[in-house]
Amino acid sequence: TTSRGRRRHCCSSAEAETQTSYTSVKVLLIFAKEDSQSDGFWWACDRAGYRCNIARTPESALECFLDKHHEIIVIDHRQTQNFDAEAVCRSIRATNPSEHTVILAVVSRVSDDHEEASVLPLLHAGFNRRFMENSSIIACYNELIQIEHGEVRSQFKLRACNSVFTALDHCHEAIEITSDDHVIQYVNPAFERMMGYHKGELLGKELADLPKSDKNRADLLDTINTCIKKGKEWQGVYYARRKSGDSIQQHVKITPVIGQGGKIRHFVSLKKLCCTTDNNKQIHKIHRDSGDNSQTEPHSFRYKNRRKESIDVKSISSRGSDAPSLQNRRYPSMARIHSMTIEAPITKVINIINAAQENSPVTVAEALDRVLEILRTTELYSPQLGTKDEDPHTSDLVGGLMTDGLRRLSGNEYVFTKNVHQSHSHLAMPITINDVPPCISQLLDNEESWDFNIFELEAVTHKRPLVYLGLKVFSRFGVCEFLNCSETTLRAWFQVIEANYHSSNAYHNSTHAADVLHATAFFLGKERVKGSLDQLDEVAALIAATVHDVDHPGRTNSFLCNAGSELAVLYNDTAVLESHHTALAFQLTVKDTKCNIFKNIDRNHYRTLRQAIIDMVLATEMTKHFEHVNKFVNSINKPMAAEIEGSDCECNPAGKNFPENQILIKRMMIKCADVANPCRPLDLCIEWAGRISEEYFAQTDEEKRQGLPVVMPVFDRNTCSIPKSQISFIDYFITDMFDAWDAFAHLPALMQHLADNYKHWKTLDDLKCKSLRLPSDS
């Protein structure tokens, strides 16, 4: 035999499809003598980058094939005096390696006056295809390329599947694969051992036909099916019944497998026994039944070796030469995560328990793990609210923003009422985003940048920036397609929502809403945030940002509670404004079909979306600020930091795609978007500082006029130092929160702005300047 060819430099998509290393296609030409046809295939292989061998006899052909295992074999079937092509094909097909080989018969061209022969004899001999004699290199090349992109790639997938099933058969975790209608199609040996069944008893059966444990909640199966039928992964604890009748507690992860056309084709379930006392008895029984006399527990049940789902930070540390510099650059943020200046008592408790777990016996470590789970699901994350150095600015911010009006006066009730607006803006609103005026369109071209100037948009839209920015952002994220609503409906919704923001407010107006929407969209574009949330989460976040302060009266919750306002009475002095914002937003949306963006989605999607929006808007209420931040740090940041720093700490890191962690990420995202002003470029930061100060000044003025308690005395327009108030706000609320958010989302530009702005306020304060700028800069 002779060989020729070179490995192709391009990588076929077969590699991505099978997740196996792709090698160049190998072709064997079996021709008794060299002619124009053999040359045509030879040069076609060279052109395609295939590795090619030529054999002249059946014996040398078989020997070469058994040595090289070619993917394509071309046999000359045009003559019979030198060898029988069909006999050669049958001899090759008799070997094991030929299972994945495509064999092509080259046949003589038939004249027009002769009937073409049937291909059945060729198929019976083992050929896959027939090629009508044609020595053109391009004709041979096209034939080989079609075979590669068809049969050969399919064979690559089959070979990869064999490797995958071999891995599954030797996997310690129990694995079950079912069809889209829950018929069992595969179980591995670990599943057989765990459940006590032989695979022959399970394959082809519906899951519904298998015995169920009575220890599960009645609605658990419905909950699981609802989740996975939407294409979402479900993970949790489930009780299963073994063939023996015993119930065992399993940690189960069910992943839908999406096929062509976006249809769910299979469900893959990974099952591990939870380490409980009852389960430990079952484990030993399983080992005894399966003949395992080992004195130690298998890998999948050992606590110390059990790998838990964690935040995916390997994408950072595996980016070639950039990894060390990136890791070094992010280490200071990680260090700050471990030493936050505002640490709740529960955080200290968790750190102590984590340290105790390090050298504890398995049973103790498991018990402490359970303790951590309990602690992380209760309301124990708010720190003791002491002030820093008895700073009156900090004290007033805490009292004004983190309490719901604890001081009361009899009488002097402030009744806040407002007619809900359904009217549209006086501006001529565009029919679509493509019809906006050029001056606005030009500004919106830069809306994906963090340094986007919202105040310029406010000016050119006559204080109605929300509609224009909203249409652009929602279009970018495909919100209309997700909600199945028209852009006309979306535009009408934006108009109604914006009309219910008070343009008379210095700060809490539709410009602030647009700014928060812009920040939310920016955060959603960050790699790790995008990888943690699905489209429903993105849509919910954008809607929540849009409506999060709708109908804000320009007064704090404490003011409304002290004044005995109608809203405070309605919501029992608890999260008064945030509850009002969400309730009104949904009232405005569903009361008029012309602006009802939810009218075309099904009930389940609507309920999920509504709950996510409500949860995010309520998260902007400041009384639970430290609870949200500390939960984020303990459940997201610290597991991620431990992996980046190579720590052996097992602080129960849950996957970022777990529903409970997605909730924490969404809360943290909208909280940061809501108060991102100190992280904006200096000019924007200064403008926002002036606006919020003016709104607080106006509240203090009204409190004095009404004879109400003054909840933030430092915000007296005659005496207030704006730089001091900004420094206190950044120190107490912003720094730790954005350190945590930056550690997750990676926001170096924002952190640089924060440092520059803090330096600006510090410089003014050192110079005893109480205004936004030095007089010489005004």
XYZ file of N, CA and C in Angstrom, residues 511-742:
696
model
N -36.584 59.408 35.383
C -35.160 59.385 35.025
C -34.414 58.401 35.908
N -34.757 58.390 37.203
C -34.164 57.394 38.106
C -34.555 55.983 37.662
N -35.809 55.784 37.294
C -36.252 54.465 36.828
C -35.467 54.050 35.589
N -35.277 54.984 34.660
C -34.510 54.684 33.452
C -33.061 54.360 33.793
N -32.513 55.067 34.762
C -31.133 54.823 35.186
C -30.987 53.427 35.784
N -31.948 53.019 36.611
C -31.904 51.688 37.220
C -32.100 50.612 36.154
N -32.967 50.870 35.183
C -33.153 49.941 34.070
C -31.858 49.794 33.280
N -31.188 50.913 33.047
C -29.919 50.875 32.314
C -28.882 50.053 33.068
N -28.763 50.267 34.376
C -27.791 49.521 35.181
C -28.123 48.028 35.195
N -29.414 47.715 35.319
C -29.830 46.306 35.328
C -29.466 45.627 34.017
N -29.741 46.304 32.903
C -29.401 45.744 31.595
C -27.893 45.549 31.461
N -27.130 46.493 31.986
C -25.670 46.378 31.939
C -25.205 45.158 32.730
N -25.758 44.977 33.929
C -25.375 43.823 34.754
C -25.769 42.511 34.077
N -26.934 42.491 33.429
C -27.390 41.266 32.764
C -26.471 40.866 31.617
N -25.710 41.812 31.120
C -24.778 41.510 30.036
C -23.456 40.940 30.506
N -23.205 40.944 31.813
C -21.945 40.416 32.332
C -21.959 38.896 32.270
N -20.818 38.335 31.967
C -20.733 36.903 31.637
C -21.300 36.005 32.730
N -20.875 36.218 33.980
C -21.315 35.295 35.024
C -22.786 35.505 35.371
N -23.266 36.737 35.295
C -24.691 36.994 35.538
C -25.515 36.317 34.448
N -25.095 36.495 33.209
C -25.817 35.909 32.079
C -25.862 34.391 32.188
N -24.756 33.796 32.657
C -24.711 32.351 32.785
C -25.497 31.806 33.955
N -25.919 32.678 34.870
C -26.633 32.235 36.069
C -28.144 32.312 35.921
N -28.621 33.118 34.983
C -30.060 33.378 34.875
C -30.581 32.923 33.518
N -31.870 32.571 33.484
C -32.487 32.261 32.198
C -33.268 33.475 31.705
N -33.930 33.348 30.545
C -34.571 34.522 29.959
C -35.719 35.026 30.815
N -36.438 34.136 31.469
C -37.520 34.604 32.339
C -36.968 35.503 33.436
N -35.815 35.124 34.005
C -35.185 35.957 35.029
C -34.807 37.325 34.461
N -34.258 37.326 33.246
C -33.857 38.589 32.623
C -35.064 39.499 32.406
N -36.134 38.935 31.872
C -37.340 39.729 31.610
C -37.909 40.267 32.928
N -37.961 39.410 33.948
C -38.472 39.840 35.254
C -37.625 40.973 35.813
N -36.304 40.867 35.676
C -35.413 41.901 36.203
C -35.622 43.236 35.491
N -35.774 43.204 34.169
C -35.966 44.447 33.413
C -37.304 45.102 33.763
N -38.349 44.288 33.922
C -39.654 44.845 34.299
C -39.592 45.398 35.718
N -38.954 44.651 36.631
C -38.846 45.110 38.018
C -38.102 46.436 38.098
N -37.023 46.565 37.334
C -36.280 47.827 37.323
C -37.143 48.976 36.810
N -37.959 48.705 35.816
C -38.817 49.738 35.226
C -39.852 50.246 36.219
N -40.442 49.362 36.990
C -41.577 49.738 37.851
C -41.190 49.914 39.312
N -39.916 49.753 39.664
C -39.556 49.595 41.079
C -39.875 50.806 41.942
N -40.044 51.994 41.357
C -40.385 53.188 42.145
C -41.593 53.926 41.575
N -42.449 53.233 40.828
C -43.579 53.909 40.202
C -44.490 54.530 41.268
N -44.938 55.764 41.017
C -45.805 56.517 41.939
C -45.118 56.826 43.269
N -43.796 56.941 43.244
C -43.060 57.313 44.463
C -43.391 58.756 44.818
N -43.772 59.017 46.083
C -44.184 60.378 46.449
C -43.030 61.322 46.771
N -41.793 60.830 46.684
C -40.668 61.681 47.045
C -40.450 61.752 48.541
N -41.006 60.812 49.275
C -40.859 60.746 50.730
C -40.490 59.314 51.116
N -39.784 59.161 52.242
C -39.342 57.837 52.664
C -40.469 57.079 53.364
N -40.260 55.773 53.550
C -41.219 54.961 54.301
C -41.411 55.492 55.714
N -40.323 55.912 56.351
C -40.425 56.429 57.718
C -41.344 57.639 57.782
N -41.227 58.524 56.791
C -42.090 59.695 56.746
C -43.564 59.275 56.645
N -43.859 58.349 55.722
C -45.244 57.929 55.522
C -45.811 57.263 56.772
N -44.996 56.462 57.448
C -45.469 55.806 58.672
C -45.704 56.817 59.784
N -44.776 57.738 59.942
C -44.945 58.767 60.976
C -46.167 59.628 60.696
N -46.442 59.851 59.401
C -47.561 60.713 59.033
C -48.890 59.971 59.031
N -48.850 58.649 59.208
C -50.089 57.876 59.196
C -50.773 57.913 57.839
N -49.999 57.832 56.788
C -50.566 57.937 55.447
C -51.441 56.731 55.129
N -52.281 56.899 54.113
C -53.158 55.805 53.697
C -52.358 54.573 53.290
N -51.229 54.803 52.602
C -50.408 53.670 52.183
C -49.820 52.941 53.378
N -49.361 53.695 54.373
C -48.791 53.063 55.568
C -49.839 52.233 56.295
N -51.064 52.755 56.360
C -52.156 51.993 56.994
C -52.466 50.747 56.171
N -52.493 50.908 54.845
C -52.833 49.784 53.967
C -51.821 48.653 54.095
N -50.555 48.990 54.180
C -49.513 47.966 54.198
C -48.916 47.757 55.596
N -49.623 48.177 56.625
C -49.236 47.881 58.013
C -47.818 48.340 58.346
N -47.443 49.500 57.816
C -46.132 50.097 58.097
C -44.960 49.209 57.681
N -45.186 48.256 56.799
C -44.133 47.312 56.405
C -43.882 47.414 54.907
N -42.643 47.763 54.543
C -42.274 47.902 53.127
C -43.365 48.654 52.370
N -43.743 49.790 52.895
C -44.923 50.502 52.397
C -44.783 50.855 50.921
N -43.733 51.595 50.592
C -43.593 52.060 49.214
C -43.339 50.915 48.240
N -42.472 49.977 48.616
C -42.135 48.869 47.718
C -43.377 48.017 47.426
N -44.198 47.799 48.439
C -45.445 47.056 48.221
C -46.373 47.829 47.289
N -46.408 49.149 47.487
C -47.262 49.985 46.633
C -46.767 49.983 45.184
N -45.462 50.080 44.988
C -44.916 50.105 43.630
C -45.321 48.855 42.855
N -45.146 47.688 43.467
C -45.460 46.443 42.756
C -46.963 46.301 42.534
N -47.742 46.594 43.574
C -49.199 46.441 43.433
C -49.739 47.357 42.344
N -49.297 48.614 42.357
C -49.791 49.565 41.352
C -49.321 49.167 39.947
N -48.092 48.708 39.851
C -47.563 48.322 38.534
C -48.431 47.238 37.901
N -48.816 46.247 38.680
C -49.650 45.181 38.128
C -51.081 45.667 37.878
N -51.582 46.557 38.735
C -52.912 47.117 38.500
C -52.952 47.883 37.184
N -51.955 48.733 36.963
C -51.905 49.523 35.736
C -51.778 48.633 34.507
N -51.040 47.541 34.655
C -50.773 46.675 33.511
C -51.998 45.885 33.080
N -52.694 45.281 34.044
C -53.753 44.332 33.681
C -55.122 44.991 33.505
N -55.264 46.252 33.921
C -56.592 46.865 33.850
C -56.974 47.291 32.436
N -55.977 47.446 31.556
C -56.260 47.888 30.184
C -55.542 46.957 29.218
N -56.291 46.275 28.386
C -55.697 45.306 27.459
C -54.715 45.952 26.490
N -54.864 47.256 26.242
C -53.971 47.936 25.303
C -52.539 47.995 25.814
N -52.364 47.931 27.140
C -51.015 47.995 27.698
C -50.681 46.760 28.525
N -51.490 45.713 28.405
C -51.265 44.506 29.203
C -50.226 43.624 28.519
N -48.999 43.764 28.918
C -47.907 43.013 28.292
C -47.930 41.538 28.686
N -48.749 41.187 29.689
C -48.803 39.795 30.153
C -49.970 39.010 29.537
N -50.767 39.626 28.698
C -52.040 39.011 28.288
C -51.864 37.748 27.442
N -50.687 37.560 26.827
C -50.526 36.418 25.931
C -49.642 35.306 26.490
N -49.267 35.386 27.768
C -48.457 34.309 28.335
C -49.350 33.440 29.206
N -48.962 32.177 29.356
C -49.826 31.247 30.094
C -49.766 31.537 31.591
N -50.716 30.977 32.309
C -50.879 31.290 33.721
C -49.627 30.950 34.534
N -49.016 29.801 34.272
C -47.852 29.399 35.056
C -46.678 30.352 34.845
N -46.428 30.731 33.581
C -45.358 31.687 33.311
C -45.658 33.024 33.984
N -46.923 33.442 33.919
C -47.290 34.722 34.524
C -47.051 34.694 36.028
N -47.444 33.618 36.700
C -47.272 33.535 38.149
C -45.791 33.543 38.522
N -44.993 32.803 37.757
C -43.549 32.776 38.032
C -42.932 34.141 37.812
N -43.307 34.780 36.706
C -42.781 36.109 36.376
C -43.222 37.128 37.418
N -44.474 37.086 37.793
C -45.004 38.029 38.789
C -44.280 37.884 40.126
N -44.072 36.644 40.550
C -43.402 36.434 41.826
C -41.977 36.965 41.792
N -41.287 36.735 40.666
C -39.908 37.218 40.547
C -39.851 38.742 40.573
N -40.794 39.402 39.891
C -40.830 40.872 39.880
C -41.092 41.411 41.280
N -42.079 40.849 41.954
C -42.411 41.298 43.312
C -41.211 41.127 44.232
N -40.562 39.961 44.161
C -39.419 39.689 45.039
C -38.296 40.689 44.823
N -38.027 41.032 43.571
C -36.937 41.968 43.290
C -37.278 43.386 43.749
N -38.497 43.828 43.513
C -38.860 45.183 43.945
C -38.830 45.280 45.466
N -39.329 44.257 46.153
C -39.291 44.274 47.620
C -37.855 44.247 48.143
N -36.932 43.687 47.370
C -35.532 43.645 47.789
C -34.896 45.026 47.821
N -35.493 46.008 47.135
C -34.928 47.364 47.155
C -35.251 48.099 48.442
N -36.122 47.513 49.266
C -36.448 48.128 50.567
C -35.256 47.934 51.493
N -34.858 49.002 52.187
C -33.563 49.004 52.859
C -33.538 48.317 54.223
N -34.679 47.978 54.799
C -34.634 47.381 56.140
C -33.964 46.014 56.129
N -33.970 45.326 54.970
C -33.318 44.017 54.882
C -32.044 44.077 54.044
N -31.467 45.272 53.956
C -30.270 45.454 53.130
C -29.166 44.476 53.512
N -28.817 44.438 54.789
C -27.691 43.615 55.202
C -28.019 42.121 55.147
N -29.268 41.784 55.324
C -29.660 40.382 55.171
C -29.396 39.912 53.745
N -29.817 40.711 52.752
C -29.606 40.331 51.352
C -28.114 40.250 51.026
N -27.337 41.222 51.491
C -25.908 41.250 51.176
C -25.191 40.073 51.829
N -25.492 39.813 53.110
C -24.807 38.719 53.799
C -25.171 37.357 53.228
N -26.422 37.170 52.843
C -26.798 35.902 52.208
C -26.056 35.719 50.884
N -25.932 36.787 50.122
C -25.215 36.719 48.858
C -23.747 36.359 49.094
N -23.142 36.993 50.072
C -21.731 36.733 50.364
C -21.516 35.288 50.790
N -22.370 34.785 51.681
C -22.175 33.437 52.208
C -22.557 32.343 51.234
N -23.557 32.587 50.398
C -24.024 31.542 49.489
C -23.389 31.619 48.107
N -22.882 32.787 47.717
C -22.320 32.946 46.374
C -20.827 33.277 46.430
N -20.473 34.372 47.118
C -19.086 34.848 47.082
C -18.099 33.890 47.738
N -18.401 33.465 48.945
C -17.404 32.688 49.688
C -17.127 31.319 49.063
N -18.133 30.588 48.590
C -17.799 29.358 47.862
C -16.940 29.632 46.628
N -17.239 30.723 45.925
C -16.471 31.073 44.743
C -15.040 31.452 45.122
N -14.900 32.217 46.198
C -13.568 32.633 46.646
C -12.744 31.431 47.083
N -13.389 30.475 47.748
C -12.678 29.281 48.197
C -12.117 28.511 47.022
N -12.872 28.441 45.939
C -12.389 27.707 44.770
C -11.265 28.458 44.082
N -11.399 29.775 43.965
C -10.355 30.574 43.310
C -9.049 30.503 44.101
N -9.138 30.540 45.423
C -7.947 30.571 46.265
C -7.436 29.174 46.583
N -8.080 28.145 46.029
C -7.612 26.782 46.240
C -7.825 26.281 47.638
N -8.826 26.830 48.318
C -9.087 26.438 49.699
C -9.752 25.081 49.742
N -9.528 24.351 50.826
C -10.207 23.077 51.045
C -11.513 23.256 51.784
N -11.869 24.501 52.041
C -13.095 24.782 52.803
C -14.307 24.262 52.063
N -15.120 23.465 52.742
C -16.372 22.984 52.154
C -17.510 23.700 52.841
N -17.807 24.905 52.367
C -18.851 25.705 53.014
C -20.156 25.564 52.256
N -20.421 24.351 51.847
C -21.671 24.010 51.167
C -21.997 24.932 50.018
N -21.074 25.103 49.042
C -21.364 25.981 47.919
C -22.438 25.395 47.032
N -23.510 26.123 46.864
C -24.580 25.653 45.978
C -24.353 26.224 44.594
N -24.830 25.518 43.581
C -24.645 25.974 42.211
C -25.334 27.292 41.965
N -24.732 28.107 41.109
C -25.300 29.421 40.847
C -26.642 29.332 40.142
N -26.910 28.164 39.495
C -28.184 28.009 38.799
C -29.269 27.396 39.670
N -28.965 27.135 40.955
C -30.008 26.685 41.861
C -31.033 27.798 41.991
N -32.313 27.477 42.049
C -33.337 28.528 42.153
C -33.099 29.482 43.319
N -32.695 28.941 44.494
C -32.506 29.826 45.644
C -31.343 30.791 45.433
N -30.310 30.354 44.709
C -29.195 31.249 44.449
C -29.496 32.216 43.316
N -30.313 31.801 42.362
C -30.753 32.747 41.335
C -31.536 33.891 41.961
N -32.324 33.585 42.983
C -33.080 34.627 43.684
C -32.122 35.606 44.341
N -31.070 35.093 45.001
C -30.094 35.972 45.656
C -29.390 36.858 44.635
N -29.050 36.280 43.488
C -28.362 37.055 42.446
C -29.264 38.164 41.920
N -30.536 37.851 41.679
C -31.462 38.870 41.161
C -31.688 39.974 42.186
N -31.813 39.612 43.459
C -31.987 40.633 44.497
C -30.773 41.553 44.558
N -29.604 40.940 44.553
C -28.379 41.734 44.645
C -28.235 42.640 43.422
N -28.600 42.125 42.259
C -28.475 42.902 41.028
C -29.338 44.152 41.062
N -30.610 44.019 41.451
C -31.478 45.200 41.425
C -31.139 46.147 42.575
N -30.661 45.605 43.698
C -30.231 46.484 44.791
C -29.057 47.353 44.333
N -28.091 46.725 43.662
C -26.933 47.494 43.194
C -27.341 48.486 42.104
N -28.239 48.066 41.220
C -28.701 48.977 40.167
C -29.427 50.176 40.770
N -30.159 49.946 41.856
C -30.976 50.997 42.478
C -30.120 52.088 43.108
N -28.964 51.715 43.633
C -28.120 52.696 44.328
C -26.738 52.787 43.686
N -26.699 52.660 42.365
C -25.413 52.644 41.662
C -24.849 54.038 41.414
N -25.540 55.078 41.883
C -25.083 56.451 41.587
C -23.629 56.704 41.964
N -23.146 56.234 43.140
C -21.741 56.490 43.485
C -20.755 55.769 42.578
N -21.233 54.853 41.740
C -20.349 54.116 40.834
C -20.427 54.642 39.403
N -21.172 55.713 39.207
C -21.252 56.342 37.884
C -20.075 57.303 37.701
N -19.809 57.736 36.466
C -18.785 58.766 36.255
C -19.058 59.987 37.133
N -18.013 60.716 37.491
C -18.096 61.755 38.508
C -19.203 62.772 38.246
N -19.320 63.277 37.021
C -20.338 64.287 36.729
C -21.750 63.753 37.003
N -21.996 62.502 36.612
C -23.311 61.907 36.864
C -23.516 61.669 38.352
N -22.468 61.211 39.018
C -22.542 60.971 40.466
C -22.896 62.255 41.212
N -22.275 63.337 40.833
C -22.531 64.621 41.501
C -23.966 65.072 41.274
N -24.452 64.911 40.028
C -25.833 65.318 39.734
C -26.829 64.504 40.566
N -26.604 63.179 40.653
C -27.514 62.347 41.454
C -27.438 62.723 42.933
N -26.257 63.024 43.424
C -26.113 63.407 44.838
C -26.897 64.671 45.125
N -26.835 65.612 44.199
C -27.597 66.844 44.391
C -29.093 66.595 44.402
N -29.552 65.685 43.536
C -30.997 65.417 43.441
C -31.522 64.702 44.685
N -30.805 63.690 45.167
C -31.316 62.980 46.345
C -31.253 63.889 47.569
N -30.235 64.722 47.640
C -30.148 65.657 48.765
C -31.318 66.639 48.751
N -31.666 67.134 47.570
C -32.792 68.065 47.459
C -34.092 67.385 47.892
N -34.266 66.126 47.533
C -35.494 65.436 47.920
C -35.555 65.246 49.432
N -34.410 64.909 50.043
C -34.381 64.771 51.509
C -34.569 66.130 52.189
N -33.993 67.194 51.582
C -34.206 68.538 52.141
C -35.698 68.865 52.151
N -36.378 68.565 51.028
C -37.802 68.871 50.931
C -38.603 68.089 51.964
N -38.184 66.846 52.235
C -38.892 66.055 53.252
C -38.694 66.668 54.638
N -37.471 67.074 54.932
C -37.216 67.699 56.234
C -38.032 68.974 56.383
N -38.100 69.771 55.293
C -38.911 70.992 55.342
C -40.360 70.658 55.668
N -40.905 69.617 55.006
C -42.314 69.275 55.226
C -42.532 68.717 56.625
N -41.588 67.914 57.104
C -41.719 67.370 58.465
C -41.800 68.507 59.488
N -41.009 69.533 59.281
C -41.046 70.663 60.201
C -42.370 71.416 60.087
N -42.877 71.588 58.858
C -44.148 72.280 58.682
C -45.304 71.499 59.294
N -45.274 70.160 59.145
C -46.373 69.326 59.623
C -46.249 68.984 61.112
N -45.120 69.329 61.715
C -44.920 68.957 63.104
C -44.657 67.476 63.287
N -44.075 66.839 62.261
C -43.761 65.406 62.313
C -42.331 65.201 62.805
N -42.034 64.003 63.301
C -40.638 63.725 63.666
C -39.729 63.906 62.460
N -38.608 64.550 62.658
C -37.630 64.720 61.582
C -36.719 63.496 61.598
N -36.910 62.607 60.625
C -36.203 61.324 60.680
C -34.748 61.450 60.249
N -34.406 62.475 59.450
C -33.008 62.666 59.037
C -32.621 64.130 59.271
N -32.364 64.489 60.519
C -32.096 65.901 60.846
C -30.906 66.498 60.106
N -29.924 65.666 59.747
C -28.746 66.232 59.081
C -29.100 66.776 57.699
N -30.217 66.320 57.132
C -30.613 66.825 55.814
C -31.471 68.074 55.960
N -30.873 69.049 56.578
C -31.428 70.392 56.669
C -30.686 71.235 55.648
N -31.415 71.829 54.732
C -30.771 72.527 53.622
C -29.864 73.660 54.082
N -30.054 74.128 55.295
C -29.235 75.248 55.784
C -27.925 74.794 56.414
N -27.853 73.539 56.832
C -26.664 73.086 57.577
C -26.009 71.842 57.009
N -26.653 71.164 56.095
C -26.189 69.844 55.644
C -24.879 69.923 54.859
N -23.994 68.988 55.146
C -22.785 68.804 54.348
C -23.035 67.640 53.392
N -23.235 67.928 52.126
C -23.499 66.863 51.150
C -22.315 65.894 51.036
N -21.049 66.394 51.029
C -19.930 65.441 50.982
C -19.943 64.469 52.162
N -20.243 64.949 53.368
C -20.291 64.049 54.525
C -21.392 63.008 54.362
N -22.540 63.433 53.874
C -23.648 62.479 53.710
C -23.298 61.424 52.672
N -22.611 61.813 51.600
C -22.207 60.852 50.580
C -21.148 59.886 51.094
N -20.213 60.403 51.857
C -19.176 59.543 52.442
C -19.807 58.504 53.366
N -20.745 58.937 54.191
C -21.405 58.014 55.121
C -22.208 56.957 54.359
N -22.914 57.393 53.323
C -23.718 56.455 52.537
C -22.823 55.408 51.857
N -21.723 55.858 51.294
C -20.805 54.932 50.624
C -20.192 53.970 51.635
N -19.733 54.505 52.770
C -19.100 53.656 53.783
C -20.061 52.613 54.338
N -21.283 53.007 54.611
C -22.199 52.125 55.332
C -22.970 51.188 54.409
N -23.372 51.649 53.247
C -24.230 50.844 52.389
C -23.556 50.340 51.104
N -22.668 51.137 50.522
C -22.226 50.879 49.157
C -20.986 49.982 49.061
N -19.942 50.296 49.839
C -18.646 49.642 49.636
C -18.726 48.129 49.746
N -19.264 47.634 50.854
C -19.328 46.179 51.029
C -20.222 45.522 49.986
N -21.348 46.148 49.688
C -22.261 45.551 48.721
C -21.626 45.468 47.340
N -20.979 46.532 46.893
C -20.376 46.503 45.565
C -19.094 45.671 45.519
N -18.388 45.558 46.644
C -17.279 44.604 46.677
C -17.795 43.191 46.408
N -18.904 42.850 47.057
C -19.486 41.513 46.866
C -19.986 41.334 45.431
N -20.650 42.334 44.906
C -21.193 42.237 43.548
C -20.078 42.209 42.513
N -19.035 43.009 42.733
C -17.882 43.011 41.824
C -17.174 41.661 41.842
